[in-house]
mmCIF file of C-alpha atoms in Angstrom:
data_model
loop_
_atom_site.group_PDB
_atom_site.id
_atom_site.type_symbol
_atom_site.label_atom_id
_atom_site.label_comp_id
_atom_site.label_asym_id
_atom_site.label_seq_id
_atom_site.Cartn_x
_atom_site.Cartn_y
_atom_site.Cartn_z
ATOM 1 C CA UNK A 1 -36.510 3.508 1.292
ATOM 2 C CA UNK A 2 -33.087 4.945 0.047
ATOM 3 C CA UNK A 3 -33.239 6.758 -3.169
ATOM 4 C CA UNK A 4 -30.313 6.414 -6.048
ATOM 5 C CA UNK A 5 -28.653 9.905 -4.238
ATOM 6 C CA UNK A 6 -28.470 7.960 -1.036
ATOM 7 C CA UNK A 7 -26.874 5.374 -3.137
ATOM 8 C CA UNK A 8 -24.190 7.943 -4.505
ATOM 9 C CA UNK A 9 -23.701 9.499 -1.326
ATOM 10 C CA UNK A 10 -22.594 5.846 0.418
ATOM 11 C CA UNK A 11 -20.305 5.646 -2.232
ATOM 12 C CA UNK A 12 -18.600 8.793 -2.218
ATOM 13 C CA UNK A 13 -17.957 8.276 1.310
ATOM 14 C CA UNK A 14 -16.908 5.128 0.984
ATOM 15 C CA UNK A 15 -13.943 6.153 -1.549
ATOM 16 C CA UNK A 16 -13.457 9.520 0.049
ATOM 17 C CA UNK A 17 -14.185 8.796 4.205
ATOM 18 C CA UNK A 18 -15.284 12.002 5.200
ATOM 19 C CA UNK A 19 -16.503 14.880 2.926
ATOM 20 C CA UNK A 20 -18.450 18.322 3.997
ATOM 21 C CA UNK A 21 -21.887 18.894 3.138
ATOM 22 C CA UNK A 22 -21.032 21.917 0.654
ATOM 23 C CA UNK A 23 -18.923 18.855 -1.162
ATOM 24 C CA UNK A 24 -21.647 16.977 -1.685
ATOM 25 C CA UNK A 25 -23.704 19.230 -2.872
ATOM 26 C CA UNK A 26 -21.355 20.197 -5.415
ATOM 27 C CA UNK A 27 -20.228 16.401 -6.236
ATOM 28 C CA UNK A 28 -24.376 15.826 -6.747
ATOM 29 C CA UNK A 29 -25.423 19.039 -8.331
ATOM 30 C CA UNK A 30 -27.836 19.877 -5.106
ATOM 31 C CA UNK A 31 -28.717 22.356 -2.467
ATOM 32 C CA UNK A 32 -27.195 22.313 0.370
ATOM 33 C CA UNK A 33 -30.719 21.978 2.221
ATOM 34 C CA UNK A 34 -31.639 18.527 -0.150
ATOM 35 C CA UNK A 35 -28.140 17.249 1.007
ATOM 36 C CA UNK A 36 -29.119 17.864 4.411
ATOM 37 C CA UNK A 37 -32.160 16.353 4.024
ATOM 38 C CA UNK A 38 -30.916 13.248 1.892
ATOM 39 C CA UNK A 39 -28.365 12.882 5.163
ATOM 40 C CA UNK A 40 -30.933 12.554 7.702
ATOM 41 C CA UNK A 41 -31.816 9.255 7.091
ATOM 42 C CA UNK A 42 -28.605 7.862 6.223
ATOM 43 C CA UNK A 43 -27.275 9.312 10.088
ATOM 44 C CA UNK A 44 -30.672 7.602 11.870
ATOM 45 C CA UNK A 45 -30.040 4.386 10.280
ATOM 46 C CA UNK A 46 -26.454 4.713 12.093
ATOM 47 C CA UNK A 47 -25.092 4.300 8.121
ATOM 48 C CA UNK A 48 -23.094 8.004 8.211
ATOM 49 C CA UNK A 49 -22.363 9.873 11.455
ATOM 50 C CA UNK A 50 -22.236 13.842 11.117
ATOM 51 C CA UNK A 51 -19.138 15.678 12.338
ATOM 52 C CA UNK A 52 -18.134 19.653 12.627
ATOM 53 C CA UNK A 53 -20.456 20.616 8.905
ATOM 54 C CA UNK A 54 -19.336 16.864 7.535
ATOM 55 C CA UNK A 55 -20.444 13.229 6.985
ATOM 56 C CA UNK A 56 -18.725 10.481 7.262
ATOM 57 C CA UNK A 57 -19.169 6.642 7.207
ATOM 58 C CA UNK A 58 -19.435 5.052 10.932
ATOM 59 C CA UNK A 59 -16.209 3.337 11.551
ATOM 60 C CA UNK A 60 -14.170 5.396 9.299
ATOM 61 C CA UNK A 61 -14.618 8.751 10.911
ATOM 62 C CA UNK A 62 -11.322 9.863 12.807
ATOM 63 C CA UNK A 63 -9.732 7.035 10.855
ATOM 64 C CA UNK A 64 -5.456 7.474 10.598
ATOM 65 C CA UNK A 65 -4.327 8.575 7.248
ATOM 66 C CA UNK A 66 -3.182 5.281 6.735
ATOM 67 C CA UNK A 67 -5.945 3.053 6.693
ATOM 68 C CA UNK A 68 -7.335 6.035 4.307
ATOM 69 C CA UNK A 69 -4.436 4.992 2.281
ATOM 70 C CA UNK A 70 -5.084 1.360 2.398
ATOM 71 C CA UNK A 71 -8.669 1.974 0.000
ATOM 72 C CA UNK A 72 -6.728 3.842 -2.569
ATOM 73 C CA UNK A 73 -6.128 1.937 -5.789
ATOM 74 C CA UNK A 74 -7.251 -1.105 -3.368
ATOM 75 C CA UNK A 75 -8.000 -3.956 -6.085
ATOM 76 C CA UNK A 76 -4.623 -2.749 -7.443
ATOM 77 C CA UNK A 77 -2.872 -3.520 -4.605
ATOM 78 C CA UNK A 78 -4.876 -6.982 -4.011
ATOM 79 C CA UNK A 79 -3.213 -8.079 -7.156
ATOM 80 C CA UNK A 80 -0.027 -7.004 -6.632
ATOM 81 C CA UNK A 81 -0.140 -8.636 -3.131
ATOM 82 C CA UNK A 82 -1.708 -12.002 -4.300
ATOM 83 C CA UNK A 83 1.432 -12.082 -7.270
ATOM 84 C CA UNK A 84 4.049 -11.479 -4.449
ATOM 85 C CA UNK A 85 2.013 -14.139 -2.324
ATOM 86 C CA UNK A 86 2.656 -16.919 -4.908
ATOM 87 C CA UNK A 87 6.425 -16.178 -4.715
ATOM 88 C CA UNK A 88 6.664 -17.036 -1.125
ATOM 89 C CA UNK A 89 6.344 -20.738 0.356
ATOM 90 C CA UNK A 90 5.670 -22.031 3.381
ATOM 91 C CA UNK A 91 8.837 -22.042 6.089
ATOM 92 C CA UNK A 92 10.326 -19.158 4.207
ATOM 93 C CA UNK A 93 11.939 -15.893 6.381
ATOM 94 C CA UNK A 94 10.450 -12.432 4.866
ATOM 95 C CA UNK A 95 10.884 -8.617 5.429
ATOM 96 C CA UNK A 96 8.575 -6.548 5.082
ATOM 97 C CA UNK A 97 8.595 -2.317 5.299
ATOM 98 C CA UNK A 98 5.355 -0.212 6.171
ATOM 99 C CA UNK A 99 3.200 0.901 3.498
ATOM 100 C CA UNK A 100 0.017 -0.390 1.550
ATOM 101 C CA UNK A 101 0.882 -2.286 -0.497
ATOM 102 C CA UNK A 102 3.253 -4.307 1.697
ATOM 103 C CA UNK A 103 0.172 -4.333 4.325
ATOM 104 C CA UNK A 104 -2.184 -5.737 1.255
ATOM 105 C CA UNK A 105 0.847 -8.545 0.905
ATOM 106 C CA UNK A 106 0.926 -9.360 4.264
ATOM 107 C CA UNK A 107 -2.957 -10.340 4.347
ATOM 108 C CA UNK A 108 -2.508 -12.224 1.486
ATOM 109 C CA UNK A 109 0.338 -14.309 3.580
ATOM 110 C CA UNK A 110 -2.128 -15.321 6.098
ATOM 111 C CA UNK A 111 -2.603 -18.678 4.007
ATOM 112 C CA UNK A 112 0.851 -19.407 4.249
ATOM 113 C CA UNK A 113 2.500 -21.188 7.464
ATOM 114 C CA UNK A 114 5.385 -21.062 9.306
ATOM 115 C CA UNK A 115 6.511 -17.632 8.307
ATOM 116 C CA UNK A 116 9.550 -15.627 10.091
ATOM 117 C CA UNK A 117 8.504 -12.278 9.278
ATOM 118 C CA UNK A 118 10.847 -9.536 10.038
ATOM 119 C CA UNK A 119 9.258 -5.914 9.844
ATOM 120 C CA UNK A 120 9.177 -2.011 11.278
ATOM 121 C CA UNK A 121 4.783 -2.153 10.421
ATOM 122 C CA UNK A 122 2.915 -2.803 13.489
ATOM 123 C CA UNK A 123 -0.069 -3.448 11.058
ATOM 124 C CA UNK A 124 2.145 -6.676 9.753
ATOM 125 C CA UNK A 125 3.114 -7.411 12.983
ATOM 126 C CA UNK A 126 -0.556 -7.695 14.607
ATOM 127 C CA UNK A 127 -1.938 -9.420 10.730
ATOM 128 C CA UNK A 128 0.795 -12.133 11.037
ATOM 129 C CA UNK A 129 1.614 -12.662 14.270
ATOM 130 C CA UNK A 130 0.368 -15.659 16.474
ATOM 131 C CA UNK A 131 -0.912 -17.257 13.072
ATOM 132 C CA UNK A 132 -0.043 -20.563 11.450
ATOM 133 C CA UNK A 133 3.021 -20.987 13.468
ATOM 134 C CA UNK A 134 4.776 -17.642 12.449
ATOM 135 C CA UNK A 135 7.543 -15.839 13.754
ATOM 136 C CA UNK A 136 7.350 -12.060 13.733
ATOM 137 C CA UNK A 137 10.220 -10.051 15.019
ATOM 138 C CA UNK A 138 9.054 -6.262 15.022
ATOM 139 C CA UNK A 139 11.975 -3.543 14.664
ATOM 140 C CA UNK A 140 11.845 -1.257 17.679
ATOM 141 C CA UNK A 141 11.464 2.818 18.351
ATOM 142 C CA UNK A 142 9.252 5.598 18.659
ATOM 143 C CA UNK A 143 6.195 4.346 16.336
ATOM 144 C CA UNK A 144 4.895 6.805 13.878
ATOM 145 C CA UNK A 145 1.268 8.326 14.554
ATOM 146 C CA UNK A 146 -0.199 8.060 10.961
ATOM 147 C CA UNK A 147 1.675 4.448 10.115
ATOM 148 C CA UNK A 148 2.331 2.903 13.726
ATOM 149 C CA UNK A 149 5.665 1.941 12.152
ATOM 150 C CA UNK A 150 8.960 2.638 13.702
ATOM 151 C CA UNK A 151 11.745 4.160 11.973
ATOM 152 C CA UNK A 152 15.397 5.814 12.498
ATOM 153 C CA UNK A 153 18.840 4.260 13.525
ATOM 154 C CA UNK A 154 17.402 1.389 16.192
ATOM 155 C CA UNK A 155 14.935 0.531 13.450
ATOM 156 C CA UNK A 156 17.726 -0.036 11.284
ATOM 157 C CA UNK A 157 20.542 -1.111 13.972
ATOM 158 C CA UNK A 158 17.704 -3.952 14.185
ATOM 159 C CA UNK A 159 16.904 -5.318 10.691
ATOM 160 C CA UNK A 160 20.472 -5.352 9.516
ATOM 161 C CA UNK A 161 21.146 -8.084 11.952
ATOM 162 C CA UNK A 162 18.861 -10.725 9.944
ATOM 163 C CA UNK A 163 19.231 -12.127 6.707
ATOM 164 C CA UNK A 164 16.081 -13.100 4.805
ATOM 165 C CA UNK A 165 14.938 -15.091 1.775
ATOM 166 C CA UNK A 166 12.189 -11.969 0.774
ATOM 167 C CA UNK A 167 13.071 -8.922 1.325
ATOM 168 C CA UNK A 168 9.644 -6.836 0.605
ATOM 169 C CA UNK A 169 9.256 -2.595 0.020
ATOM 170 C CA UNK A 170 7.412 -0.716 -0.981
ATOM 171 C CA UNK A 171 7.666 2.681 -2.985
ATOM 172 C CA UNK A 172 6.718 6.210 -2.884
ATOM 173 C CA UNK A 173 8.098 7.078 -6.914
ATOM 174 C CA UNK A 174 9.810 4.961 -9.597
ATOM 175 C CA UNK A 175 11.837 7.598 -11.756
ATOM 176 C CA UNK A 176 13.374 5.908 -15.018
ATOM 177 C CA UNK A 177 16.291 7.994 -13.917
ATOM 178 C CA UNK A 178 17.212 7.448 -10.270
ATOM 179 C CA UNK A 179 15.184 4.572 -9.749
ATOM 180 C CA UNK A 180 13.467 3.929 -6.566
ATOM 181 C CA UNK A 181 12.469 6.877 -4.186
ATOM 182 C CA UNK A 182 10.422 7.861 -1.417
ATOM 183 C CA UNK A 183 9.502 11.378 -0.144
ATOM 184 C CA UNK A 184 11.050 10.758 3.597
ATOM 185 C CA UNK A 185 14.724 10.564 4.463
ATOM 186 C CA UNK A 186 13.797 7.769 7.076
ATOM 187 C CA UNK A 187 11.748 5.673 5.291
ATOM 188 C CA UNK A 188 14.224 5.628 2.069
ATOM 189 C CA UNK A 189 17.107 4.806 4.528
ATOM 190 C CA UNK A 190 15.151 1.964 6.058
ATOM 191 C CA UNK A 191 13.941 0.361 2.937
ATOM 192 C CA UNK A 192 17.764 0.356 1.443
ATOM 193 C CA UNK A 193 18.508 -1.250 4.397
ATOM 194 C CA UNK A 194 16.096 -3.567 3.880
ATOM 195 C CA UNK A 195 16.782 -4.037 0.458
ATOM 196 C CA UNK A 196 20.326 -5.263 1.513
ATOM 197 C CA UNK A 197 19.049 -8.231 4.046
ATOM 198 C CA UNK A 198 17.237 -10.433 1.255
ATOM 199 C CA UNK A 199 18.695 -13.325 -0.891
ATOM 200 C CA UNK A 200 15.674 -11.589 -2.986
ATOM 201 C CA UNK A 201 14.896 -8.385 -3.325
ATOM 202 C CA UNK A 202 11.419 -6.597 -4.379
ATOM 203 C CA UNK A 203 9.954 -3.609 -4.860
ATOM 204 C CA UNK A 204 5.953 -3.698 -4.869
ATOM 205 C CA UNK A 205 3.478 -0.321 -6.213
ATOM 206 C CA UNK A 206 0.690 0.224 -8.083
ATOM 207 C CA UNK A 207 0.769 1.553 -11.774
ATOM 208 C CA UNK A 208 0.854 5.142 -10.047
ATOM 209 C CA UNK A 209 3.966 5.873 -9.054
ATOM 210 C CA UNK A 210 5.405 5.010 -12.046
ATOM 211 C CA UNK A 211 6.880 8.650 -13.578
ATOM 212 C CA UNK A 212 7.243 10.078 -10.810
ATOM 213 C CA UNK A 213 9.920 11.792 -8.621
ATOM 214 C CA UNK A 214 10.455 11.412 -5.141
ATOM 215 C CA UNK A 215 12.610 13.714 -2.783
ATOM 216 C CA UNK A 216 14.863 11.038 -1.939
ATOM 217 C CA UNK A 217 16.262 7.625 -3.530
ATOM 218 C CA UNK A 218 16.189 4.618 -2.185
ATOM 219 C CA UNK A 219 17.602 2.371 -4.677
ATOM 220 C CA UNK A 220 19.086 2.556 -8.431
ATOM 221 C CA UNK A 221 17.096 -0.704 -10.854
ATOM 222 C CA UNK A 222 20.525 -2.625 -10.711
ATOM 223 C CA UNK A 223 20.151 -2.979 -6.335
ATOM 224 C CA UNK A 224 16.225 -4.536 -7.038
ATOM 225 C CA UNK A 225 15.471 -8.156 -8.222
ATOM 226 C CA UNK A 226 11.937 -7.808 -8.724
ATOM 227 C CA UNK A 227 9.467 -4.986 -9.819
ATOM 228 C CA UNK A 228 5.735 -6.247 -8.768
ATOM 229 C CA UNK A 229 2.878 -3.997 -10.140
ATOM 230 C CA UNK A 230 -0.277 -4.396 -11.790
ATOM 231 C CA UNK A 231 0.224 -2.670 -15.018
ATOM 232 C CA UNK A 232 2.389 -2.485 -18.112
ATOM 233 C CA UNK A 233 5.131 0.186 -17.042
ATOM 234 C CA UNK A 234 6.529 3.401 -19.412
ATOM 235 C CA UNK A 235 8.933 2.404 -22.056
ATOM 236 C CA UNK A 236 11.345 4.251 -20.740
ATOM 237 C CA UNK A 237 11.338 2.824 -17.299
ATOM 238 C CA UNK A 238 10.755 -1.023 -19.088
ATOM 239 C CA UNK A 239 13.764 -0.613 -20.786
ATOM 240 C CA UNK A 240 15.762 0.868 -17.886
ATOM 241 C CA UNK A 241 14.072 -2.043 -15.909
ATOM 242 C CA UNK A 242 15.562 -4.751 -18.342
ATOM 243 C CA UNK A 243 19.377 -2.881 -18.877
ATOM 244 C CA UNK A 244 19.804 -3.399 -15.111
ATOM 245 C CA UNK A 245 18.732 -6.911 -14.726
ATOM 246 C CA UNK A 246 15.650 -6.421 -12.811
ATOM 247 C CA UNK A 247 12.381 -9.058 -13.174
ATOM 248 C CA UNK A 248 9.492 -7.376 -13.982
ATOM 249 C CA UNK A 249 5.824 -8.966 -12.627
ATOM 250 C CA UNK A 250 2.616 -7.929 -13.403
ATOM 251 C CA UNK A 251 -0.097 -8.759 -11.820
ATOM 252 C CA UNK A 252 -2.314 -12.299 -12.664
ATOM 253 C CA UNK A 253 1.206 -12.841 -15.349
ATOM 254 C CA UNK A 254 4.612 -13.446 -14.853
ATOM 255 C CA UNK A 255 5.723 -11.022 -17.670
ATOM 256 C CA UNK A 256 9.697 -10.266 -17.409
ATOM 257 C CA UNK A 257 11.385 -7.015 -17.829
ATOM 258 C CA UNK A 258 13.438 -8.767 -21.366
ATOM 259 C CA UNK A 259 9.365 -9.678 -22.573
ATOM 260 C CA UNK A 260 7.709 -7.141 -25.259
ATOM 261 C CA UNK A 261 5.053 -5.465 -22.990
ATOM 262 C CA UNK A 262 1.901 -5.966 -24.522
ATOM 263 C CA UNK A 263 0.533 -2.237 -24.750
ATOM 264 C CA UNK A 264 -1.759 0.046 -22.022
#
């Protein structure tokens, strides 16, 4: 029978994937001996496989940072996905960039039908593809290791030659000042790209990159339609939002940038 440790130990490893033995200990006030010991059960019931003076939960162990990525914040981005979802209709062309959030939207698009999906994420690619009579045209390249997504001048050379209804990124920071950013030169040039091949544009990220400063920008408000997130934004970056003429949507509402937020 698991005892209410075991319990705590499943879930640390389920937000964390992997984490050494001298980190649980510390994260459950324990010897390193009982944490051993509390392990050993938890590894013969196949639950958590043991790895180089770690544990981790089988079938996350060795995972790519990414799909670490894709638990962070997760019900965030599930509601920021299904409020994108409900702007999108059946038959309608859509671009989408790699990243979380846009990977959570593209689930969330696997009730809709007859999609033409443009995107440089082979994790869209492979959720929408084949499905409900979509199209998916996949931008070419060497693809990353820790995003499978391709990137630099063919990935762009390719994109720019469609025009879209939706045109989908994500973000990496949203400074009140410069806007958009990211923290890669290749990813921000790809997603202004992108930004530029939809009749709508949209930025989707969770509450947490709001404040924040990235290395490079992608996009000033006035080049973005849209702003989907989960939470009321800063002040600052509300008002900034509304000056330039950018919709913001939170998600479960449909609260404009011009609306009086209604507090944290």
């Amino acid at each position: 029978m698991l005892s209410k440790r075991h319990t705590e130990i499943m879930r640390i490893l389920a937000d964390e994937g992997t984490v050494t033995i001298s980190g649980l200990a510390a994260r459950l006030g324990v010897s390193l001996e009982t944490v051993r010991r509390d392990v050993r059960p938890l590894t013969e019931n196949g639950s958590v496989l043991k790895i180089h003076g770690a544990v981790g939960l089988a079938g996350q162990v060795g995972e790519a940072p990414f799909q670490r990525r894709m638990r962070e914040n997760a019900e965030a981005k599930r509601r920021i996905a299904r409020e994108m979802a409900q702007l999108i209709h059946d038959g309608d062309s859509v671009m989408l960039d790699t990243g979380t959030t846009t990977s959570f939207v593209a689930r969330e698009l696997l009730g809709h039908r007859r999609l033409t999906v443009v995107t440089n994420s082979s994790d869209i690619a492979r959720t929408l593809a084949t499905v409900n009579g979509n199209k998916v045209y996949m931008a070419g390249g060497e693809l990353r290791s820790d995003s499978g997504a391709a990137f630099g001048v063919s990935a762009i050379e390719f994109i720019a030659k469609f025009s879209v209804t939706h045109a989908i990124i994500s973000a990496g920071a949203i400074d009140a000042g410069a806007g958009v950013m990211d923290f890669d030169l290749e990813e921000a040039e790809f997603a202004r790209m992108m930004l530029s091949r939809g009749a709508q544009s949209y930025v989707v990220t969770d509450h947490t990159k709001f404040g924040r400063r990235g290395l490079v920008q992608v996009a000033e408000f006035e080049a973005i339609g849209h702003v989907v997130t989960d939470e009321a934004v800063w002040p600052e970056i509300a008002a900034m939002l509304e000056e330039a003429g950018t919709r913001l949507i939170i998600g479960g509402s449909a609260a404009t940038a011009d609306e009086p937020e209604t507090g944290e």
